[in-house]
Structures are given as C-alpha cells and as structure tokens.
Amino acid sequence: MNACFMGLGYIGLPTSIIAAKHGINVCGVDINTEVVKITNQGKLHIIEPGLEEMLQEVIVTGHFKAYVEPQMSDAYFMVVPTPFKGNHEPDISYVEAATRSVLPLLKAGDLYVIESTSPIGTTEKMRDLIYRERPELEEKIYIAYCPERVLPGNVIYELVHNDRVIGGIDEKSTDKAIEFYSQFVQGTLHKTNARTAEMCKLTENSSRDVQIAFANELSLICDKAGINVWELINLANKHPRVNILQPGCGVGGHCIAVDPYFITADFPMESKIIADAREINNYKAFWCAEKVQNEMLKFELKHHRKPVIAMMGLAFKPNIDDLRESPAKYITTKVMQSCSNADVLIVEPNVQEHKVFKLTGYKEAYEKADIVVMLVAHDEFKTLSWTDQKVILDFCGIYKK
Ligand code: SAJ
C-alpha cells in the first residue's frame, strides 16, 4: 500500500515514519525544501526522542521518502497546520492548499483523510471541493477525519497506543479509514461521523483549557486572600470526585491555546465558558508580568538600586525546548521592555542558544538574582532551594511542598 502524508511537522513526520515502519510505502511531503532535504538525509528537524533512529531505518528499508510534491498513492493524509487569523477566526487555507495539490492524483478507491485540527464542517467542505473539481470521483473515494492526540516527547508510544476517533463522511469511509489506521494503531479505533470527530478534537483541548483556567482563577483568588493555592488544590483533590489541575503562568503551545477559538469563532453565543477560559488563561500571563514589575518597583524603593532579576524558563511547558506560544516568553519579553536597564537574566536549560534572548545558566542566574521568577516547572529548577534572602515569585509551583 502507498500512502502520502501532506506535512512533515510535529505530527505528520512521526506518523509517516511509524506508518513506514509498519510496511506501508510512504511518501512524506513538505513545501519546505530544507525539511525535505534533511529528512531524506535521515535527520530530524524536530525534537522527538527515538524518532531519528526510526527515520534512518525506514529510509534504509525503502519504505519512506520525502518529496516537495505529492506522489501517486492509495491514501492521502492532510497533516498541515490550521492557525487562526487576526480575529481568532480559523484559517483552513493550508488544508485546502494540500487538498488541491493531491486533487489531480486522486483515483477511484482512494482514501483521503484530514488529521489537522479543523473547525466543524471542514471535512464536508473538502469533500465538496474534491467532488466539484473531480465530479467523476463522487461516491468513488473514501473521505474521513481522524485527529491526532499525541503529546510531543512521547509521540512514538502514543501514536501506537492511544485510542483514536475516526469519522467518515459515510460509513464506508469510516470503515476504510479504520482499516488503514489498524495497520499501526493498537489503541481502540472509535467510529463516528466527520463532524463529531472534528468537534471531539476541539472538545478535548477546550476541556483542558477550561480546567486549567479554573486552576488559574483559583490562583488569582488565593493571591488576594493570602492562601497557598498549591496547598489548597492538593487538599481539595483529596475529595474522591475532585481533580483540579495546576495553575501556571498561562497556557501555551499550539493546540490548547488555539483550538478553543475554533469553537468560539463559529458559536460565539453558546460558547461562554470556553471563551472565558481563553481570556482567564491569557490574563494570567499578563497578571504575572504585572506582578514582576511591581516587585521590581518595590525593590528599587527599598534598596535604592535596580534589582537583578532571573526569569526562570522560556518553554511553553516543563522539560521541553518548544517556545512556541509560550506565556513564559511573553512575560519575559514584557518584563525586559519595562525594566529600564535593570539586569534581567534569562534562563532556559533546554535551549543551548537563542537568537533574541541571551541565556544564562540556571544556577548562576539564581545566585546572582535579587528577584527570582519561576515561570516553568523544569526539573532543574526544583533543585534550587528556597531562601528568604531573595524575592521569589513562584508562578508554577516549584516550591509547592
Ligand atoms: N498547563 C497548566 N496546568 C496544567 C497542565 C498544563 O498550566 O495543569 C499548561 C502547560 O504549561 C502548557 C499548556 O497548559 O502551557 C498546554 O500543555 P499540555 O501539556 O496540557 O498540552 P499540549 O499542548 O502539549 O498537548 C495537548 C494535549 N491535549 C490534551 O491533553 C487534551 C495532546 O494530547 C494533544 O495531542 C495536543 O494538545 C494537540 O496536538 O492538540
């Protein structure tokens, strides 16, 4: 069987490598020629443990090759980004462009699947586009939506073991897609229709956003009330039916901070909690930046000099090197802009070098700083002991015990 994956990013690349590892002849496509070049050299352009060895293996067996243009296959997978536009409206232009580029290759009996996170109705829109441009294929190809659920850093395991939801535009499409994924997925493949599968992906990430917003809201209340929010959540979670997540300096990444807008853009009247959660989580980062600025002013008034500040962490979550949509990065930038020459030491132990931020080692920054701002709960930071000699703003629960 030949399969063509459109998009060799954080999801498309691992999925196509796993498919190739299971004996499928894979053509991986990316519009970025550099990505295609280095992928064919057996090198990863993303960070994912264990994946590079697997890439080299499937290149040697001849099951995987990367291209700039799609090649004739039996199945086509759209695994391209779906960002949002300025007003938080979803932008499905990449899905559409990828679909248009496989259109001339489609033939009767082929499978077409969208994996990209998409607003409700996208699969039906692409079905209409395909049938409009290739009317002879109407009812002759299989069209389905199958979102991914993997957590970066644990992709190889999760791609194989997580359950998946698969929704076709009709039952035979669902069955055909299930047949494909069952070649390498060991988790259960759950059947539904395309619209439910699209909404399911948005629901999963919105649910997490709402739950984190609840924790972040508690952190704001507790700060005013003089209560340790970490102790509070720990105690509340002792109730058998309560399971509150952890507050932090905001919600980042390219999924949870983005996907809820795909619901709110289409259903603004109905999606009140989902919209509020987005606002609360965005506000939390702004609030953290204000807190730091206030502490800087207090320090200056008391000591008649500017403080040295350590901004601990830039990544969007603990123990990764991914800085995209990171609230820690936003807070650090805001503090730097307002610091009027105070000494700001920036720490990110998972990144060697950065184009914009001059990085300092975490121990050195901690030692030198008057104000230490814990932004991301990286393991390294947990080795730094609490001291009353410094002002420590712990936004991510390093010292929760
Ligand atoms: N966060 C908190 N408190 C928590 C948990 C997370 O503040 O208790 C923050 C993190 O620091 C981070 C953000 O939320 O800034 C998102 O991190 P995450 O670990 O919750 O999720 P992602 O974005 O890495 O991956 C999510 C996952 N979705 C769900 O857990 C429902 C993953 O399974 C999806 O595949 C991925 O989105 C995606 O691609 O959609």
XYZ file of C-alpha atoms and ligand atoms in Angstrom:
441
model
C 0.000 0.000 0.000
C 1.200 3.520 -0.824
C 0.364 6.453 1.461
C 1.093 10.134 1.023
C 1.376 12.417 4.072
C 0.985 16.114 3.357
C 3.014 17.976 6.007
C 6.159 16.767 7.793
C 5.768 18.683 11.055
C 5.409 17.621 14.686
C 2.614 15.181 13.798
C 2.975 14.398 10.068
C 6.612 13.359 10.313
C 6.246 10.892 13.205
C 3.004 9.469 11.789
C 4.505 8.858 8.372
C 7.624 7.265 9.903
C 5.509 4.929 12.076
C 3.371 4.009 9.046
C 6.546 3.241 7.042
C 7.869 1.161 9.920
C 4.711 -0.961 9.610
C 5.414 -1.777 5.986
C 3.426 0.964 4.261
C 5.249 2.693 1.377
C 5.215 6.291 2.487
C 5.736 9.482 0.573
C 6.181 12.365 3.025
C 5.533 15.778 1.517
C 6.528 19.216 2.721
C 6.590 22.540 0.878
C 9.779 23.433 2.757
C 12.655 22.137 0.598
C 15.086 22.277 3.513
C 12.824 19.968 5.585
C 12.612 17.530 2.652
C 16.379 17.608 2.186
C 17.378 16.952 5.765
C 14.605 14.367 6.275
C 15.941 12.385 3.312
C 19.389 12.588 4.919
C 17.939 10.788 7.941
C 17.990 13.816 10.211
C 15.054 15.208 12.222
C 14.120 18.878 12.011
C 12.019 18.477 15.174
C 12.976 17.109 18.574
C 11.376 13.766 19.386
C 13.149 11.028 21.352
C 13.793 7.821 19.399
C 12.378 9.079 16.124
C 15.618 9.800 14.263
C 16.793 6.175 14.511
C 13.412 5.056 13.212
C 13.612 7.527 10.300
C 17.026 6.169 9.300
C 15.664 2.643 9.479
C 12.689 3.312 7.150
C 14.917 5.162 4.684
C 17.195 2.122 4.507
C 14.271 -0.307 4.055
C 12.983 1.962 1.270
C 9.571 2.456 2.914
C 9.955 6.205 3.378
C 10.963 9.066 1.124
C 10.305 12.795 1.435
C 9.238 14.958 -1.521
C 8.251 18.537 -2.218
C 5.290 17.408 -4.349
C 2.746 14.650 -3.604
C 3.200 11.334 -5.407
C 0.500 8.973 -6.712
C -0.703 6.858 -3.747
C -3.671 4.862 -2.445
C -4.236 7.053 0.615
C -3.654 10.767 1.290
C -3.363 12.409 4.723
C -3.625 16.140 5.383
C -1.378 16.893 8.375
C -0.788 20.606 7.926
C -1.199 23.486 10.401
C -4.538 25.215 10.938
C -3.644 28.511 12.613
C -6.090 31.320 13.273
C -6.311 34.716 11.659
C -6.023 38.065 13.475
C -9.582 37.950 14.838
C -9.263 34.352 16.084
C -11.056 33.004 13.004
C -9.712 29.583 11.988
C -7.592 29.546 8.850
C -8.047 26.322 6.866
C -6.152 27.575 3.822
C -3.281 25.085 4.350
C -5.720 22.146 4.417
C -7.314 23.483 1.269
C -3.960 24.011 -0.475
C -2.803 20.486 0.457
C -6.112 19.060 -0.772
C -5.833 20.943 -4.064
C -2.344 19.625 -4.604
C -3.459 15.963 -4.290
C -6.636 16.508 -6.367
C -5.088 15.587 -9.736
C -3.679 12.352 -8.262
C -6.916 11.009 -6.758
C -8.452 7.894 -8.315
C -11.438 5.672 -7.557
C -10.976 3.594 -4.383
C -8.521 6.042 -2.748
C -8.700 7.152 0.868
C -8.476 10.874 1.772
C -8.085 11.763 5.467
C -7.753 15.069 7.312
C -5.765 14.877 10.571
C -5.232 18.621 11.048
C -7.282 20.189 13.842
C -10.169 21.757 11.949
C -13.379 23.676 12.547
C -16.621 21.706 12.315
C -17.628 21.090 8.701
C -14.101 21.199 7.205
C -14.208 17.567 6.016
C -17.547 18.192 4.287
C -16.122 21.360 2.716
C -13.144 19.413 1.350
C -15.490 16.637 0.131
C -17.460 19.302 -1.797
C -14.242 20.754 -3.196
C -12.996 17.333 -4.332
C -16.329 16.455 -5.986
C -16.574 19.894 -7.617
C -13.131 19.575 -9.193
C -13.298 15.813 -9.855
C -17.046 15.049 -10.335
C -16.284 11.594 -11.752
C -14.993 10.583 -8.277
C -18.278 11.307 -6.464
C -19.095 8.349 -4.149
C -15.986 6.587 -5.508
C -13.423 7.688 -2.924
C -13.383 7.420 0.844
C -13.192 10.626 2.891
C -12.678 10.794 6.656
C -11.478 12.914 9.565
C -9.099 11.413 12.152
C -7.476 13.798 14.647
C -4.205 13.038 16.403
C -3.908 13.053 20.184
C -0.204 12.626 20.838
C 1.856 14.503 23.383
C 5.164 15.813 21.989
C 8.026 13.987 23.687
C 6.068 10.732 23.905
C 4.909 10.543 20.305
C 6.238 7.116 19.298
C 4.414 5.419 22.154
C 1.210 7.476 21.958
C 0.813 7.187 18.169
C 0.588 3.439 18.556
C -1.183 3.069 21.911
C -3.676 5.947 22.153
C -7.298 5.328 21.185
C -8.420 7.329 18.138
C -11.686 8.735 16.915
C -12.424 8.259 13.215
C -15.330 9.895 11.428
C -16.064 9.402 7.747
C -18.474 11.327 5.543
C -20.322 7.995 5.323
C -19.960 4.576 6.922
C -17.865 3.035 4.211
C -15.367 5.898 4.508
C -15.156 5.394 8.277
C -14.527 1.671 7.760
C -11.875 2.295 5.110
C -10.009 4.752 7.375
C -10.221 2.312 10.299
C -8.747 -0.379 8.070
C -5.788 1.920 7.336
C -5.073 3.006 10.924
C -5.452 -0.528 12.294
C -2.197 -1.351 10.500
C -0.240 0.519 13.177
C -2.598 1.695 15.956
C -3.017 -0.723 18.858
C -5.423 1.539 20.799
C -9.150 1.243 20.057
C -10.373 2.984 16.897
C -13.747 4.546 17.661
C -16.217 5.022 14.811
C -18.260 8.183 14.378
C -19.116 10.745 11.691
C -16.809 13.505 10.413
C -18.493 16.415 12.253
C -18.400 14.605 15.614
C -14.751 13.660 15.113
C -13.878 17.294 14.302
C -15.729 18.542 17.394
C -14.190 15.782 19.515
C -10.659 17.110 18.922
C -11.751 20.667 19.738
C -13.603 19.410 22.815
C -10.585 17.564 24.211
C -8.327 20.592 24.084
C -11.047 23.033 25.196
C -11.812 20.803 28.147
C -8.187 21.008 29.257
C -8.131 24.781 28.709
C -11.270 25.226 30.850
C -9.829 23.062 33.619
C -6.546 24.977 33.636
C -8.496 28.259 33.666
C -10.276 27.064 36.811
C -6.891 26.451 38.477
C -5.591 29.817 37.269
C -8.694 31.596 38.559
C -8.171 29.966 41.955
C -4.572 31.210 41.937
C -5.740 34.815 41.480
C -8.314 34.476 44.277
C -5.779 32.823 46.602
C -3.187 35.509 45.936
C -5.640 38.164 47.177
C -6.880 36.008 50.049
C -3.389 35.109 51.319
C -3.871 31.359 50.730
C -1.273 28.999 49.240
C -3.039 27.807 46.083
C -0.862 24.680 45.751
C -1.747 23.517 49.246
C -5.399 24.356 48.608
C -5.595 22.323 45.372
C -3.756 19.429 46.926
C -6.267 19.355 49.785
C -9.323 19.795 47.543
C -8.081 16.931 45.362
C -8.271 14.608 48.366
C -12.027 14.591 47.704
C -12.770 11.430 45.667
C -14.603 13.321 42.918
C -12.445 16.466 42.653
C -9.427 16.627 40.353
C -8.196 20.196 39.850
C -5.247 20.838 37.501
C -2.277 23.069 38.293
C -2.130 26.842 37.871
C 0.793 28.258 35.940
C 1.871 31.425 34.172
C -0.729 30.939 31.407
C -1.475 28.375 28.716
C 0.838 27.983 25.754
C 1.638 25.695 22.856
C -0.045 25.494 19.510
C -3.033 23.345 20.499
C -4.736 24.180 23.767
C -4.258 27.940 23.413
C -5.581 27.800 19.829
C -8.234 25.102 19.343
C -10.937 26.581 21.628
C -11.125 29.582 19.275
C -12.292 27.186 16.547
C -15.434 26.690 18.629
C -15.892 30.264 19.838
C -15.489 31.688 16.311
C -18.395 29.604 14.984
C -20.593 29.511 18.100
C -19.969 32.812 19.930
C -23.367 32.918 21.650
C -23.174 29.405 23.025
C -19.511 29.045 23.985
C -19.391 31.221 27.102
C -17.257 29.062 29.408
C -14.846 28.167 26.604
C -14.376 31.847 25.700
C -13.953 32.908 29.349
C -11.361 30.172 29.901
C -9.300 31.526 26.999
C -9.484 35.031 28.500
C -8.568 33.872 32.003
C -5.572 31.893 30.760
C -4.363 34.809 28.629
C -4.919 37.212 31.510
C -2.859 35.023 33.834
C 0.304 35.720 31.803
C -0.419 39.467 31.822
C -1.030 39.319 35.592
C 2.302 37.523 36.157
C 4.167 40.203 34.181
C 2.493 42.937 36.286
C 3.461 41.119 39.485
C 7.103 41.059 38.428
C 7.035 44.741 37.522
C 5.511 45.600 40.927
C 8.193 43.615 42.754
C 10.879 45.433 40.756
C 9.464 48.811 41.828
C 9.182 47.749 45.463
C 12.773 46.541 45.408
C 14.030 49.798 43.942
C 12.176 51.896 46.512
C 13.571 49.806 49.355
C 17.176 49.370 48.184
C 17.701 52.492 46.039
C 19.098 50.434 43.184
C 17.670 48.362 40.382
C 17.263 44.660 41.102
C 18.882 41.785 39.257
C 16.023 39.586 38.010
C 16.191 35.927 36.972
C 13.445 34.818 34.579
C 13.431 31.045 35.018
C 12.151 29.224 31.917
C 11.014 30.194 28.430
C 9.377 26.983 27.156
C 5.600 26.600 26.995
C 5.642 23.718 29.478
C 8.103 21.822 31.694
C 11.097 19.868 30.347
C 10.733 20.664 26.649
C 12.576 23.028 24.295
C 9.466 24.285 22.489
C 8.989 28.049 22.912
C 6.022 28.491 20.565
C 3.080 30.476 22.008
C 4.849 30.387 25.355
C 3.434 32.539 28.175
C 6.861 32.457 29.867
C 8.388 34.001 26.752
C 5.623 36.635 26.667
C 6.181 37.543 30.346
C 9.963 37.720 29.913
C 9.612 39.996 26.893
C 7.183 42.264 28.745
C 9.484 42.488 31.780
C 12.501 43.266 29.572
C 10.575 46.024 27.804
C 9.600 47.675 31.092
C 12.726 47.067 33.128
C 14.524 50.288 32.171
C 18.032 48.886 32.362
C 17.543 46.537 35.292
C 19.633 43.435 34.862
C 17.388 40.646 33.512
C 18.968 37.165 33.410
C 17.117 34.743 31.177
C 17.231 31.020 31.787
C 16.115 28.101 29.627
C 18.063 24.918 30.378
C 16.510 23.043 27.421
C 17.829 25.501 24.820
C 21.527 25.981 24.006
C 21.318 29.335 22.284
C 18.579 31.764 21.262
C 18.508 34.468 18.577
C 16.659 37.030 20.730
C 17.378 36.061 24.340
C 20.859 35.912 25.832
C 20.716 32.850 28.064
C 22.330 32.356 31.468
C 22.843 29.064 33.343
C 20.122 28.393 35.924
C 22.407 28.131 38.961
C 24.335 31.291 38.093
C 21.129 33.278 37.456
C 19.589 32.066 40.697
C 22.662 33.012 42.702
C 23.020 36.482 41.194
C 19.353 37.479 41.270
C 17.563 39.647 43.817
C 14.210 38.629 42.333
C 13.753 35.071 41.050
C 10.708 34.477 38.842
C 9.775 30.810 38.437
C 7.902 30.590 35.146
C 8.201 26.943 34.070
C 8.491 23.936 36.406
C 11.586 22.439 34.746
C 13.195 19.639 36.780
C 16.475 21.590 37.110
C 14.733 24.408 38.989
C 13.400 22.017 41.604
C 16.980 21.537 42.845
C 17.215 25.229 43.813
C 16.372 25.638 47.479
C 14.001 28.293 48.817
C 15.606 31.281 50.563
C 14.213 34.322 52.376
C 17.242 36.317 51.178
C 15.643 36.794 47.747
C 12.213 37.725 46.479
C 10.924 34.532 44.834
C 7.823 34.697 42.649
C 6.787 31.089 42.153
C 4.165 31.067 39.390
C 4.476 27.370 38.564
C 4.627 25.587 41.912
C 8.339 24.772 42.216
C 8.082 25.182 45.984
C 4.567 23.871 46.450
C 5.632 21.442 49.169
N -0.787 23.562 31.810
C -1.078 24.201 33.017
N -1.549 23.452 34.045
C -1.754 22.103 33.941
C -1.475 21.472 32.712
C -0.986 22.216 31.662
O -0.916 25.419 33.164
O -2.169 21.508 34.938
C -0.276 24.357 30.670
C 1.123 23.946 30.208
O 2.125 24.544 30.977
C 1.109 24.437 28.782
C -0.349 24.257 28.356
O -1.096 24.114 29.551
O 1.444 25.817 28.699
C -0.608 23.070 27.445
O 0.124 21.932 27.864
P -0.484 20.451 27.884
O 0.529 19.531 28.417
O -1.784 20.461 28.581
O -0.846 20.132 26.363
P -0.074 20.171 24.923
O -0.440 21.462 24.267
O 1.350 19.807 24.994
O -0.822 18.940 24.173
C -2.244 18.917 24.079
C -2.756 17.530 24.523
N -4.198 17.584 24.684
C -4.828 17.227 25.836
O -4.229 16.875 26.817
C -6.320 17.274 25.829
C -2.335 16.463 23.492
O -2.887 15.198 23.832
C -2.797 16.876 22.094
O -2.395 15.933 21.120
C -2.160 18.214 21.752
O -2.616 19.185 22.722
C -2.589 18.602 20.347
O -1.768 18.401 19.419
O -3.749 19.011 20.160
